[in-house]
PDB file of C-alpha atoms and ligand atoms in Angstrom:
ATOM      1  CA  VAL A   4     -25.026 -35.071  27.947  1.00  0.00           C
ATOM      2  CA  ALA A   5     -23.195 -31.907  27.006  1.00  0.00           C
ATOM      3  CA  LYS A   6     -24.017 -29.942  24.007  1.00  0.00           C
ATOM      4  CA  ALA A   7     -22.219 -27.157  22.337  1.00  0.00           C
ATOM      5  CA  THR A   8     -24.322 -23.925  22.383  1.00  0.00           C
ATOM      6  CA  THR A   9     -23.575 -22.931  18.990  1.00  0.00           C
ATOM      7  CA  GLY A  10     -22.497 -24.808  15.430  1.00  0.00           C
ATOM      8  CA  GLY A  11     -23.958 -28.443  16.664  1.00  0.00           C
ATOM      9  CA  TYR A  12     -25.987 -30.440  13.882  1.00  0.00           C
ATOM     10  CA  ASP A  13     -26.053 -34.236  13.405  1.00  0.00           C
ATOM     11  CA  GLY A  14     -24.507 -35.334  16.653  1.00  0.00           C
ATOM     12  CA  ARG A  15     -21.886 -32.588  16.036  1.00  0.00           C
ATOM     13  CA  GLY A  16     -21.235 -30.785  19.370  1.00  0.00           C
ATOM     14  CA  VAL A  17     -22.988 -33.614  21.355  1.00  0.00           C
ATOM     15  CA  TRP A  18     -20.878 -35.521  23.690  1.00  0.00           C
ATOM     16  CA  LEU A  19     -22.714 -38.385  26.031  1.00  0.00           C
ATOM     17  CA  LEU A  20     -20.171 -38.476  29.004  1.00  0.00           C
ATOM     18  CA  ASP A  21     -19.285 -41.154  31.286  1.00  0.00           C
ATOM     19  CA  ASP A  22     -17.386 -39.503  34.006  1.00  0.00           C
ATOM     20  CA  PRO A  23     -16.173 -35.729  35.241  1.00  0.00           C
ATOM     21  CA  ASP A  24     -12.876 -36.371  33.398  1.00  0.00           C
ATOM     22  CA  GLN A  25     -14.391 -36.267  30.149  1.00  0.00           C
ATOM     23  CA  ALA A  26     -16.290 -33.125  31.015  1.00  0.00           C
ATOM     24  CA  SER A  27     -13.113 -31.310  32.202  1.00  0.00           C
ATOM     25  CA  ALA A  28     -11.354 -32.275  29.126  1.00  0.00           C
ATOM     26  CA  LEU A  29     -14.178 -30.793  27.251  1.00  0.00           C
ATOM     27  CA  LEU A  30     -14.248 -27.509  29.278  1.00  0.00           C
ATOM     28  CA  ASP A  31     -10.471 -27.157  28.955  1.00  0.00           C
ATOM     29  CA  GLN A  32     -11.024 -26.915  25.255  1.00  0.00           C
ATOM     30  CA  GLY A  33     -12.815 -23.989  26.115  1.00  0.00           C
ATOM     31  CA  VAL A  34     -16.501 -25.134  24.301  1.00  0.00           C
ATOM     32  CA  SER A  35     -19.203 -23.173  25.997  1.00  0.00           C
ATOM     33  CA  LEU A  36     -21.730 -25.953  26.819  1.00  0.00           C
ATOM     34  CA  ILE A  37     -24.918 -26.883  28.378  1.00  0.00           C
ATOM     35  CA  VAL A  38     -25.829 -29.741  30.343  1.00  0.00           C
ATOM     36  CA  GLU A  39     -28.709 -32.227  30.073  1.00  0.00           C
ATOM     37  CA  GLU A  40     -29.705 -35.205  32.152  1.00  0.00           C
ATOM     38  CA  ARG A  41     -29.109 -37.982  29.880  1.00  0.00           C
ATOM     39  CA  VAL A  42     -32.781 -39.553  29.240  1.00  0.00           C
ATOM     40  CA  ARG A  43     -33.288 -43.892  28.887  1.00  0.00           C
ATOM     41  CA  LEU A  44     -34.677 -43.805  25.508  1.00  0.00           C
ATOM     42  CA  ARG A  45     -37.054 -46.615  23.807  1.00  0.00           C
ATOM     43  CA  ARG A  46     -36.510 -44.575  20.667  1.00  0.00           C
ATOM     44  CA  GLU A  47     -36.737 -41.276  19.046  1.00  0.00           C
ATOM     45  CA  LEU A  48     -40.029 -39.872  17.333  1.00  0.00           C
ATOM     46  CA  ALA A  49     -40.677 -36.793  15.353  1.00  0.00           C
ATOM     47  CA  THR A  50     -43.958 -34.921  14.963  1.00  0.00           C
ATOM     48  CA  MET A  51     -44.255 -31.712  12.277  1.00  0.00           C
ATOM     49  CA  VAL A  52     -46.792 -29.097  12.304  1.00  0.00           C
ATOM     50  CA  ALA A  53     -47.616 -25.948   9.983  1.00  0.00           C
ATOM     51  CA  ARG A  54     -49.208 -22.572  11.273  1.00  0.00           C
ATOM     52  CA  SER A  55     -50.125 -20.042   9.139  1.00  0.00           C
ATOM     53  CA  PRO A  56     -50.226 -16.016  10.517  1.00  0.00           C
ATOM     54  CA  TRP A  57     -53.996 -16.767  10.525  1.00  0.00           C
ATOM     55  CA  GLY A  58     -53.553 -19.060  13.069  1.00  0.00           C
ATOM     56  CA  GLN A  59     -54.528 -22.425  10.946  1.00  0.00           C
ATOM     57  CA  VAL A  60     -52.579 -25.414  12.191  1.00  0.00           C
ATOM     58  CA  ALA A  61     -52.033 -28.545  10.377  1.00  0.00           C
ATOM     59  CA  ALA A  62     -50.210 -31.675  12.145  1.00  0.00           C
ATOM     60  CA  TYR A  63     -48.560 -34.714  10.000  1.00  0.00           C
ATOM     61  CA  PRO A  64     -48.674 -38.180  11.281  1.00  0.00           C
ATOM     62  CA  VAL A  65     -46.111 -38.946  13.872  1.00  0.00           C
ATOM     63  CA  VAL A  66     -42.799 -40.644  12.792  1.00  0.00           C
ATOM     64  CA  GLU A  67     -39.931 -42.714  14.232  1.00  0.00           C
ATOM     65  CA  THR A  68     -36.652 -41.399  13.674  1.00  0.00           C
ATOM     66  CA  VAL A  69     -33.775 -43.881  13.775  1.00  0.00           C
ATOM     67  CA  GLN A  70     -30.480 -42.568  14.883  1.00  0.00           C
ATOM     68  CA  ASP A  71     -26.823 -43.668  14.418  1.00  0.00           C
ATOM     69  CA  GLY A  72     -24.179 -42.054  16.394  1.00  0.00           C
ATOM     70  CA  GLY A  73     -26.269 -38.871  16.804  1.00  0.00           C
ATOM     71  CA  ILE A  74     -27.122 -39.124  12.880  1.00  0.00           C
ATOM     72  CA  CYS A  75     -30.658 -39.627  11.835  1.00  0.00           C
ATOM     73  CA  VAL A  76     -30.451 -42.555   9.334  1.00  0.00           C
ATOM     74  CA  GLU A  77     -34.091 -43.782   8.979  1.00  0.00           C
ATOM     75  CA  VAL A  78     -37.500 -42.054   9.017  1.00  0.00           C
ATOM     76  CA  LEU A  79     -40.508 -44.490   9.383  1.00  0.00           C
ATOM     77  CA  ALA A  80     -44.110 -43.220   8.705  1.00  0.00           C
ATOM     78  CA  PRO A  81     -46.188 -43.517  10.674  1.00  0.00           C
ATOM     79  CA  ALA A  82     -44.168 -44.500  13.765  1.00  0.00           C
ATOM     80  CA  PRO A  83     -44.682 -48.213  14.065  1.00  0.00           C
ATOM     81  CA  GLY A  84     -46.698 -49.488  16.876  1.00  0.00           C
ATOM     82  CA  LEU A  85     -47.410 -45.831  18.450  1.00  0.00           C
ATOM     83  CA  HIS A  86     -50.689 -45.883  20.565  1.00  0.00           C
ATOM     84  CA  PRO A  87     -53.199 -43.604  19.040  1.00  0.00           C
ATOM     85  CA  ASP A  88     -53.630 -41.903  22.082  1.00  0.00           C
ATOM     86  CA  ARG A  89     -49.724 -41.289  22.415  1.00  0.00           C
ATOM     87  CA  ALA A  90     -49.524 -40.003  18.530  1.00  0.00           C
ATOM     88  CA  VAL A  91     -52.531 -37.596  19.491  1.00  0.00           C
ATOM     89  CA  GLU A  92     -50.490 -36.072  22.603  1.00  0.00           C
ATOM     90  CA  ALA A  93     -47.393 -35.874  20.508  1.00  0.00           C
ATOM     91  CA  GLN A  94     -49.248 -33.395  17.896  1.00  0.00           C
ATOM     92  CA  GLN A  95     -50.940 -31.895  20.369  1.00  0.00           C
ATOM     93  CA  LEU A  96     -47.624 -30.690  22.034  1.00  0.00           C
ATOM     94  CA  ALA A  97     -46.527 -29.875  18.929  1.00  0.00           C
ATOM     95  CA  ILE A  98     -49.538 -27.519  18.062  1.00  0.00           C
ATOM     96  CA  ARG A  99     -49.024 -25.829  21.461  1.00  0.00           C
ATOM     97  CA  ILE A 100     -45.544 -25.323  21.115  1.00  0.00           C
ATOM     98  CA  ALA A 101     -46.001 -23.644  17.501  1.00  0.00           C
ATOM     99  CA  THR A 102     -49.363 -21.491  18.794  1.00  0.00           C
ATOM    100  CA  GLU A 103     -47.575 -20.514  22.098  1.00  0.00           C
ATOM    101  CA  LEU A 104     -44.274 -19.729  20.092  1.00  0.00           C
ATOM    102  CA  ASP A 105     -46.302 -17.881  17.304  1.00  0.00           C
ATOM    103  CA  VAL A 106     -44.476 -20.016  14.693  1.00  0.00           C
ATOM    104  CA  VAL A 107     -45.319 -19.404  11.248  1.00  0.00           C
ATOM    105  CA  GLY A 108     -44.308 -22.030   8.638  1.00  0.00           C
ATOM    106  CA  ILE A 109     -43.120 -25.739   9.220  1.00  0.00           C
ATOM    107  CA  LEU A 110     -42.196 -26.559  13.067  1.00  0.00           C
ATOM    108  CA  ALA A 111     -40.305 -30.004  13.440  1.00  0.00           C
ATOM    109  CA  VAL A 112     -40.168 -31.267  17.112  1.00  0.00           C
ATOM    110  CA  GLU A 113     -37.848 -34.301  17.930  1.00  0.00           C
ATOM    111  CA  LEU A 114     -39.359 -36.040  20.483  1.00  0.00           C
ATOM    112  CA  PHE A 115     -37.629 -38.868  23.082  1.00  0.00           C
ATOM    113  CA  GLU A 116     -39.954 -41.543  23.905  1.00  0.00           C
ATOM    114  CA  THR A 117     -38.469 -42.745  27.380  1.00  0.00           C
ATOM    115  CA  SER A 118     -38.369 -46.183  28.558  1.00  0.00           C
ATOM    116  CA  ALA A 119     -41.268 -45.175  31.088  1.00  0.00           C
ATOM    117  CA  GLY A 120     -43.306 -44.133  27.874  1.00  0.00           C
ATOM    118  CA  GLN A 121     -43.104 -40.556  28.595  1.00  0.00           C
ATOM    119  CA  LEU A 122     -42.543 -38.060  25.734  1.00  0.00           C
ATOM    120  CA  LEU A 123     -40.016 -35.490  25.828  1.00  0.00           C
ATOM    121  CA  VAL A 124     -39.120 -32.579  23.730  1.00  0.00           C
ATOM    122  CA  ASN A 125     -35.519 -33.151  22.521  1.00  0.00           C
ATOM    123  CA  GLU A 126     -35.102 -30.396  19.856  1.00  0.00           C
ATOM    124  CA  LEU A 127     -37.224 -27.805  17.602  1.00  0.00           C
ATOM    125  CA  ALA A 128     -36.415 -26.841  14.378  1.00  0.00           C
ATOM    126  CA  MET A 129     -38.511 -24.066  12.612  1.00  0.00           C
ATOM    127  CA  ARG A 130     -38.292 -24.934   8.996  1.00  0.00           C
ATOM    128  CA  PRO A 131     -38.727 -28.026   6.652  1.00  0.00           C
ATOM    129  CA  HIS A 132     -36.783 -30.645   8.526  1.00  0.00           C
ATOM    130  CA  ASN A 133     -35.016 -33.928   7.504  1.00  0.00           C
ATOM    131  CA  SER A 134     -37.465 -35.920   9.328  1.00  0.00           C
ATOM    132  CA  GLY A 135     -40.138 -34.692   7.273  1.00  0.00           C
ATOM    133  CA  HIS A 136     -38.667 -35.522   3.814  1.00  0.00           C
ATOM    134  CA  TRP A 137     -41.010 -38.520   3.727  1.00  0.00           C
ATOM    135  CA  THR A 138     -43.504 -35.980   3.009  1.00  0.00           C
ATOM    136  CA  ILE A 139     -42.692 -35.280  -0.466  1.00  0.00           C
ATOM    137  CA  GLU A 140     -43.843 -38.759  -1.624  1.00  0.00           C
ATOM    138  CA  GLY A 141     -45.425 -39.929   1.397  1.00  0.00           C
ATOM    139  CA  ALA A 142     -47.935 -37.276   2.374  1.00  0.00           C
ATOM    140  CA  ARG A 143     -50.761 -35.277   0.011  1.00  0.00           C
ATOM    141  CA  THR A 144     -48.725 -31.959   0.710  1.00  0.00           C
ATOM    142  CA  SER A 145     -45.137 -32.056   1.203  1.00  0.00           C
ATOM    143  CA  GLN A 146     -43.591 -30.154   3.939  1.00  0.00           C
ATOM    144  CA  PHE A 147     -41.812 -27.698   1.294  1.00  0.00           C
ATOM    145  CA  GLU A 148     -45.272 -26.988  -0.166  1.00  0.00           C
ATOM    146  CA  GLN A 149     -46.718 -26.697   3.452  1.00  0.00           C
ATOM    147  CA  HIS A 150     -44.438 -24.384   4.243  1.00  0.00           C
ATOM    148  CA  LEU A 151     -45.079 -21.976   1.257  1.00  0.00           C
ATOM    149  CA  ARG A 152     -48.604 -22.388   1.924  1.00  0.00           C
ATOM    150  CA  ALA A 153     -47.951 -21.455   5.737  1.00  0.00           C
ATOM    151  CA  VAL A 154     -45.921 -18.147   5.188  1.00  0.00           C
ATOM    152  CA  LEU A 155     -48.165 -17.041   2.244  1.00  0.00           C
ATOM    153  CA  ASP A 156     -51.280 -17.389   4.416  1.00  0.00           C
ATOM    154  CA  TYR A 157     -52.834 -19.838   2.278  1.00  0.00           C
ATOM    155  CA  PRO A 158     -55.058 -22.580   3.522  1.00  0.00           C
ATOM    156  CA  LEU A 159     -52.804 -25.431   4.586  1.00  0.00           C
ATOM    157  CA  GLY A 160     -52.809 -28.600   2.778  1.00  0.00           C
ATOM    158  CA  GLU A 161     -53.818 -32.273   3.649  1.00  0.00           C
ATOM    159  CA  THR A 162     -51.450 -34.172   5.807  1.00  0.00           C
ATOM    160  CA  SER A 163     -52.565 -37.700   5.290  1.00  0.00           C
ATOM    161  CA  LEU A 164     -50.376 -40.439   4.084  1.00  0.00           C
ATOM    162  CA  THR A 165     -50.471 -41.643   0.539  1.00  0.00           C
ATOM    163  CA  ALA A 166     -49.457 -44.953   1.308  1.00  0.00           C
ATOM    164  CA  PRO A 167     -49.901 -47.220   4.651  1.00  0.00           C
ATOM    165  CA  ALA A 168     -46.246 -47.457   5.080  1.00  0.00           C
ATOM    166  CA  VAL A 169     -43.404 -44.907   4.212  1.00  0.00           C
ATOM    167  CA  ALA A 170     -39.549 -45.214   5.149  1.00  0.00           C
ATOM    168  CA  VAL A 171     -36.884 -42.695   4.283  1.00  0.00           C
ATOM    169  CA  ALA A 172     -33.089 -44.031   4.609  1.00  0.00           C
ATOM    170  CA  ASN A 173     -30.459 -41.331   4.470  1.00  0.00           C
ATOM    171  CA  VAL A 174     -27.610 -41.614   2.091  1.00  0.00           C
ATOM    172  CA  LEU A 175     -24.480 -41.106   4.142  1.00  0.00           C
ATOM    173  CA  GLY A 176     -21.020 -39.973   2.648  1.00  0.00           C
ATOM    174  CA  GLY A 177     -19.034 -42.908   3.116  1.00  0.00           C
ATOM    175  CA  ASP A 178     -16.238 -44.579   0.335  1.00  0.00           C
ATOM    176  CA  PRO A 179     -17.945 -44.817  -3.167  1.00  0.00           C
ATOM    177  CA  GLY A 180     -15.279 -47.900  -4.056  1.00  0.00           C
ATOM    178  CA  GLY A 181     -14.575 -46.155  -7.422  1.00  0.00           C
ATOM    179  CA  VAL A 182     -18.055 -46.854  -9.052  1.00  0.00           C
ATOM    180  CA  GLY A 183     -19.626 -43.916 -10.116  1.00  0.00           C
ATOM    181  CA  ILE A 184     -22.992 -42.472  -8.957  1.00  0.00           C
ATOM    182  CA  ASP A 185     -24.628 -42.607 -12.424  1.00  0.00           C
ATOM    183  CA  GLU A 186     -23.765 -46.409 -12.654  1.00  0.00           C
ATOM    184  CA  ARG A 187     -24.958 -46.914  -9.061  1.00  0.00           C
ATOM    185  CA  LEU A 188     -28.112 -45.256  -9.493  1.00  0.00           C
ATOM    186  CA  HIS A 189     -28.661 -46.910 -12.892  1.00  0.00           C
ATOM    187  CA  HIS A 190     -28.339 -50.462 -11.115  1.00  0.00           C
ATOM    188  CA  LEU A 191     -30.565 -49.264  -8.074  1.00  0.00           C
ATOM    189  CA  PHE A 192     -33.514 -48.600 -10.635  1.00  0.00           C
ATOM    190  CA  ALA A 193     -33.083 -51.685 -12.416  1.00  0.00           C
ATOM    191  CA  ALA A 194     -33.111 -53.517  -9.144  1.00  0.00           C
ATOM    192  CA  ASP A 195     -35.895 -51.741  -7.197  1.00  0.00           C
ATOM    193  CA  PRO A 196     -37.741 -49.404  -9.752  1.00  0.00           C
ATOM    194  CA  GLY A 197     -39.652 -47.836  -6.987  1.00  0.00           C
ATOM    195  CA  ALA A 198     -37.297 -46.582  -5.138  1.00  0.00           C
ATOM    196  CA  ARG A 199     -37.369 -42.563  -5.282  1.00  0.00           C
ATOM    197  CA  VAL A 200     -34.001 -40.752  -4.858  1.00  0.00           C
ATOM    198  CA  HIS A 201     -33.303 -37.446  -3.922  1.00  0.00           C
ATOM    199  CA  LEU A 202     -29.501 -35.965  -4.165  1.00  0.00           C
ATOM    200  CA  TYR A 203     -28.481 -33.027  -2.827  1.00  0.00           C
ATOM    201  CA  GLY A 204     -25.416 -32.081  -4.692  1.00  0.00           C
ATOM    202  CA  LYS A 205     -23.357 -31.985  -1.643  1.00  0.00           C
ATOM    203  CA  GLN A 206     -19.626 -32.487  -1.510  1.00  0.00           C
ATOM    204  CA  PRO A 207     -19.373 -36.056   0.101  1.00  0.00           C
ATOM    205  CA  ARG A 208     -17.678 -36.126   3.346  1.00  0.00           C
ATOM    206  CA  PRO A 209     -17.820 -39.387   5.756  1.00  0.00           C
ATOM    207  CA  GLY A 210     -21.010 -39.400   7.634  1.00  0.00           C
ATOM    208  CA  ARG A 211     -22.789 -36.315   5.588  1.00  0.00           C
ATOM    209  CA  LYS A 212     -26.138 -36.236   4.632  1.00  0.00           C
ATOM    210  CA  LEU A 213     -25.935 -36.452   0.843  1.00  0.00           C
ATOM    211  CA  GLY A 214     -29.551 -37.299  -0.183  1.00  0.00           C
ATOM    212  CA  HIS A 215     -32.305 -39.731   0.712  1.00  0.00           C
ATOM    213  CA  VAL A 216     -34.252 -42.500  -0.803  1.00  0.00           C
ATOM    214  CA  THR A 217     -38.162 -43.044   0.114  1.00  0.00           C
ATOM    215  CA  VAL A 218     -39.922 -45.977  -0.422  1.00  0.00           C
ATOM    216  CA  LEU A 219     -43.855 -46.502  -0.200  1.00  0.00           C
ATOM    217  CA  GLY A 220     -45.792 -49.795   0.366  1.00  0.00           C
ATOM    218  CA  ASP A 221     -47.976 -51.643   2.482  1.00  0.00           C
ATOM    219  CA  ASP A 222     -45.580 -53.295   5.117  1.00  0.00           C
ATOM    220  CA  ILE A 223     -43.395 -51.089   7.205  1.00  0.00           C
ATOM    221  CA  GLY A 224     -40.474 -53.943   7.324  1.00  0.00           C
ATOM    222  CA  GLN A 225     -40.609 -54.310   3.861  1.00  0.00           C
ATOM    223  CA  VAL A 226     -40.210 -50.617   2.637  1.00  0.00           C
ATOM    224  CA  ARG A 227     -37.606 -50.262   5.549  1.00  0.00           C
ATOM    225  CA  ARG A 228     -35.403 -52.946   4.242  1.00  0.00           C
ATOM    226  CA  ARG A 229     -35.463 -51.515   0.645  1.00  0.00           C
ATOM    227  CA  ALA A 230     -34.903 -47.998   1.378  1.00  0.00           C
ATOM    228  CA  ARG A 231     -32.065 -49.105   3.579  1.00  0.00           C
ATOM    229  CA  ALA A 232     -30.532 -51.375   0.911  1.00  0.00           C
ATOM    230  CA  ALA A 233     -31.024 -48.515  -1.697  1.00  0.00           C
ATOM    231  CA  ALA A 234     -29.087 -45.900   0.640  1.00  0.00           C
ATOM    232  CA  ARG A 235     -26.286 -48.298   1.462  1.00  0.00           C
ATOM    233  CA  TRP A 236     -25.897 -49.181  -2.293  1.00  0.00           C
ATOM    234  CA  LEU A 237     -25.747 -45.598  -2.884  1.00  0.00           C
ATOM    235  CA  ARG A 238     -23.376 -44.829  -0.436  1.00  0.00           C
ATOM    236  CA  GLU A 239     -21.149 -47.496  -1.056  1.00  0.00           C
ATOM    237  CA  GLY A 240     -22.159 -49.915  -3.895  1.00  0.00           C
ATOM    238  CA  THR A 241     -22.715 -52.643  -1.634  1.00  0.00           C
ATOM    239  CA  GLY A 242     -26.087 -53.324  -0.803  1.00  0.00           C
ATOM    240  CA  ASP A 243     -27.900 -56.463  -1.460  1.00  0.00           C
TER     241      ASP A 243
HETATM  242  N1  ATP B 317     -30.396 -35.494  26.912  1.00  0.00           N
HETATM  243  C1  ATP B 317     -30.187 -36.993  26.092  1.00  0.00           C
HETATM  244  N2  ATP B 317     -30.272 -38.274  26.557  1.00  0.00           N
HETATM  245  C2  ATP B 317     -30.149 -38.893  25.810  1.00  0.00           C
HETATM  246  N3  ATP B 317     -29.631 -39.024  24.349  1.00  0.00           N
HETATM  247  C3  ATP B 317     -29.318 -37.805  23.790  1.00  0.00           C
HETATM  248  C4  ATP B 317     -29.767 -36.813  24.650  1.00  0.00           C
HETATM  249  N4  ATP B 317     -29.594 -35.505  23.971  1.00  0.00           N
HETATM  250  C5  ATP B 317     -29.232 -36.039  22.673  1.00  0.00           C
HETATM  251  N5  ATP B 317     -29.179 -37.331  22.834  1.00  0.00           N
HETATM  252  C6  ATP B 317     -28.986 -37.982  21.285  1.00  0.00           C
HETATM  253  O1  ATP B 317     -28.309 -37.233  20.576  1.00  0.00           O
HETATM  254  C7  ATP B 317     -28.720 -37.133  19.529  1.00  0.00           C
HETATM  255  C8  ATP B 317     -28.186 -35.830  18.703  1.00  0.00           C
HETATM  256  O2  ATP B 317     -28.879 -35.000  19.932  1.00  0.00           O
HETATM  257  P1  ATP B 317     -29.632 -33.350  19.380  1.00  0.00           P
HETATM  258  O3  ATP B 317     -30.731 -33.621  18.293  1.00  0.00           O
HETATM  259  O4  ATP B 317     -29.639 -32.599  20.428  1.00  0.00           O
HETATM  260  O5  ATP B 317     -28.699 -32.781  18.449  1.00  0.00           O
HETATM  261  P2  ATP B 317     -28.010 -32.237  16.870  1.00  0.00           P
HETATM  262  O6  ATP B 317     -26.557 -33.069  16.850  1.00  0.00           O
HETATM  263  O7  ATP B 317     -28.128 -30.681  17.150  1.00  0.00           O
HETATM  264  O8  ATP B 317     -28.922 -32.993  15.967  1.00  0.00           O
HETATM  265  P3  ATP B 317     -29.999 -32.223  14.802  1.00  0.00           P
HETATM  266  O9  ATP B 317     -28.891 -32.699  13.701  1.00  0.00           O
HETATM  267  O10 ATP B 317     -30.977 -32.995  14.677  1.00  0.00           O
HETATM  268  O11 ATP B 317     -30.058 -31.022  15.102  1.00  0.00           O
HETATM  269  C9  ATP B 317     -30.162 -37.331  19.798  1.00  0.00           C
HETATM  270  O12 ATP B 317     -30.944 -37.606  18.667  1.00  0.00           O
HETATM  271  C10 ATP B 317     -29.996 -38.468  20.514  1.00  0.00           C
HETATM  272  O13 ATP B 317     -30.032 -39.737  19.824  1.00  0.00           O
HETATM  273 MG1   MG B 318     -31.471 -33.584  16.979  1.00  0.00          MG
END
């Protein structure tokens, strides 16, 4: 896997290479690269911790991040079927990273769960992160409040879930097909009043994260379906 050393996000600047010719085509473009071994993934997880200057740390439940073409499209909290020991291992890993790097504020750790069942760190983000947007409604303390508490050296807030299952689906830029966002929102809230919508006010571009939808409930399969349908509807007005 080749990655541009600067400017990459949402899968931009990441190339899963299959042969040396693809690598030399990239090198010819003069992109400055790092190269990683391609990991055989079972799935991707993320864990988030906050740390204050005083040294208090608080870890959130571990989530699964579902990627499509290098873009995170869904976040499931807590990560379905994750063994409790593995969840604690992931949280301890994040706490260790935050402590050893002397982080203040929120730290998101993107993880690979390998097909052999091992946890590997993919990427670190020392800020509130897309994989933590579920905390706005889905945790007792949102990642944004937690970040402020941490940098102000206040006691950190409670990180537990507010419902047994939380799903977030990102709204990506697509072809809105002529129906305005107001009308799509109106229909969405009529069809699913429990969907929580966040729109970021960004200029739409295909594949760009324009917002997200969060759904809380008892069953992860159900909340996932509702969040996904809502995000698809907002994207292109064709959800079911
Ligand atoms: N070494 C690897 N082996 C297998 N898949 C990988 C590897 N590195 C990256 N990927 C895949 O590409 C995706 C994007 O990679 P990465 O998170 O490094 O870059 P990014 O585009 O900067 O992401 P972000 O928007 O989270 O900052 C990962 O989520 C994963 O699906
Ligand atoms: Mg990433």
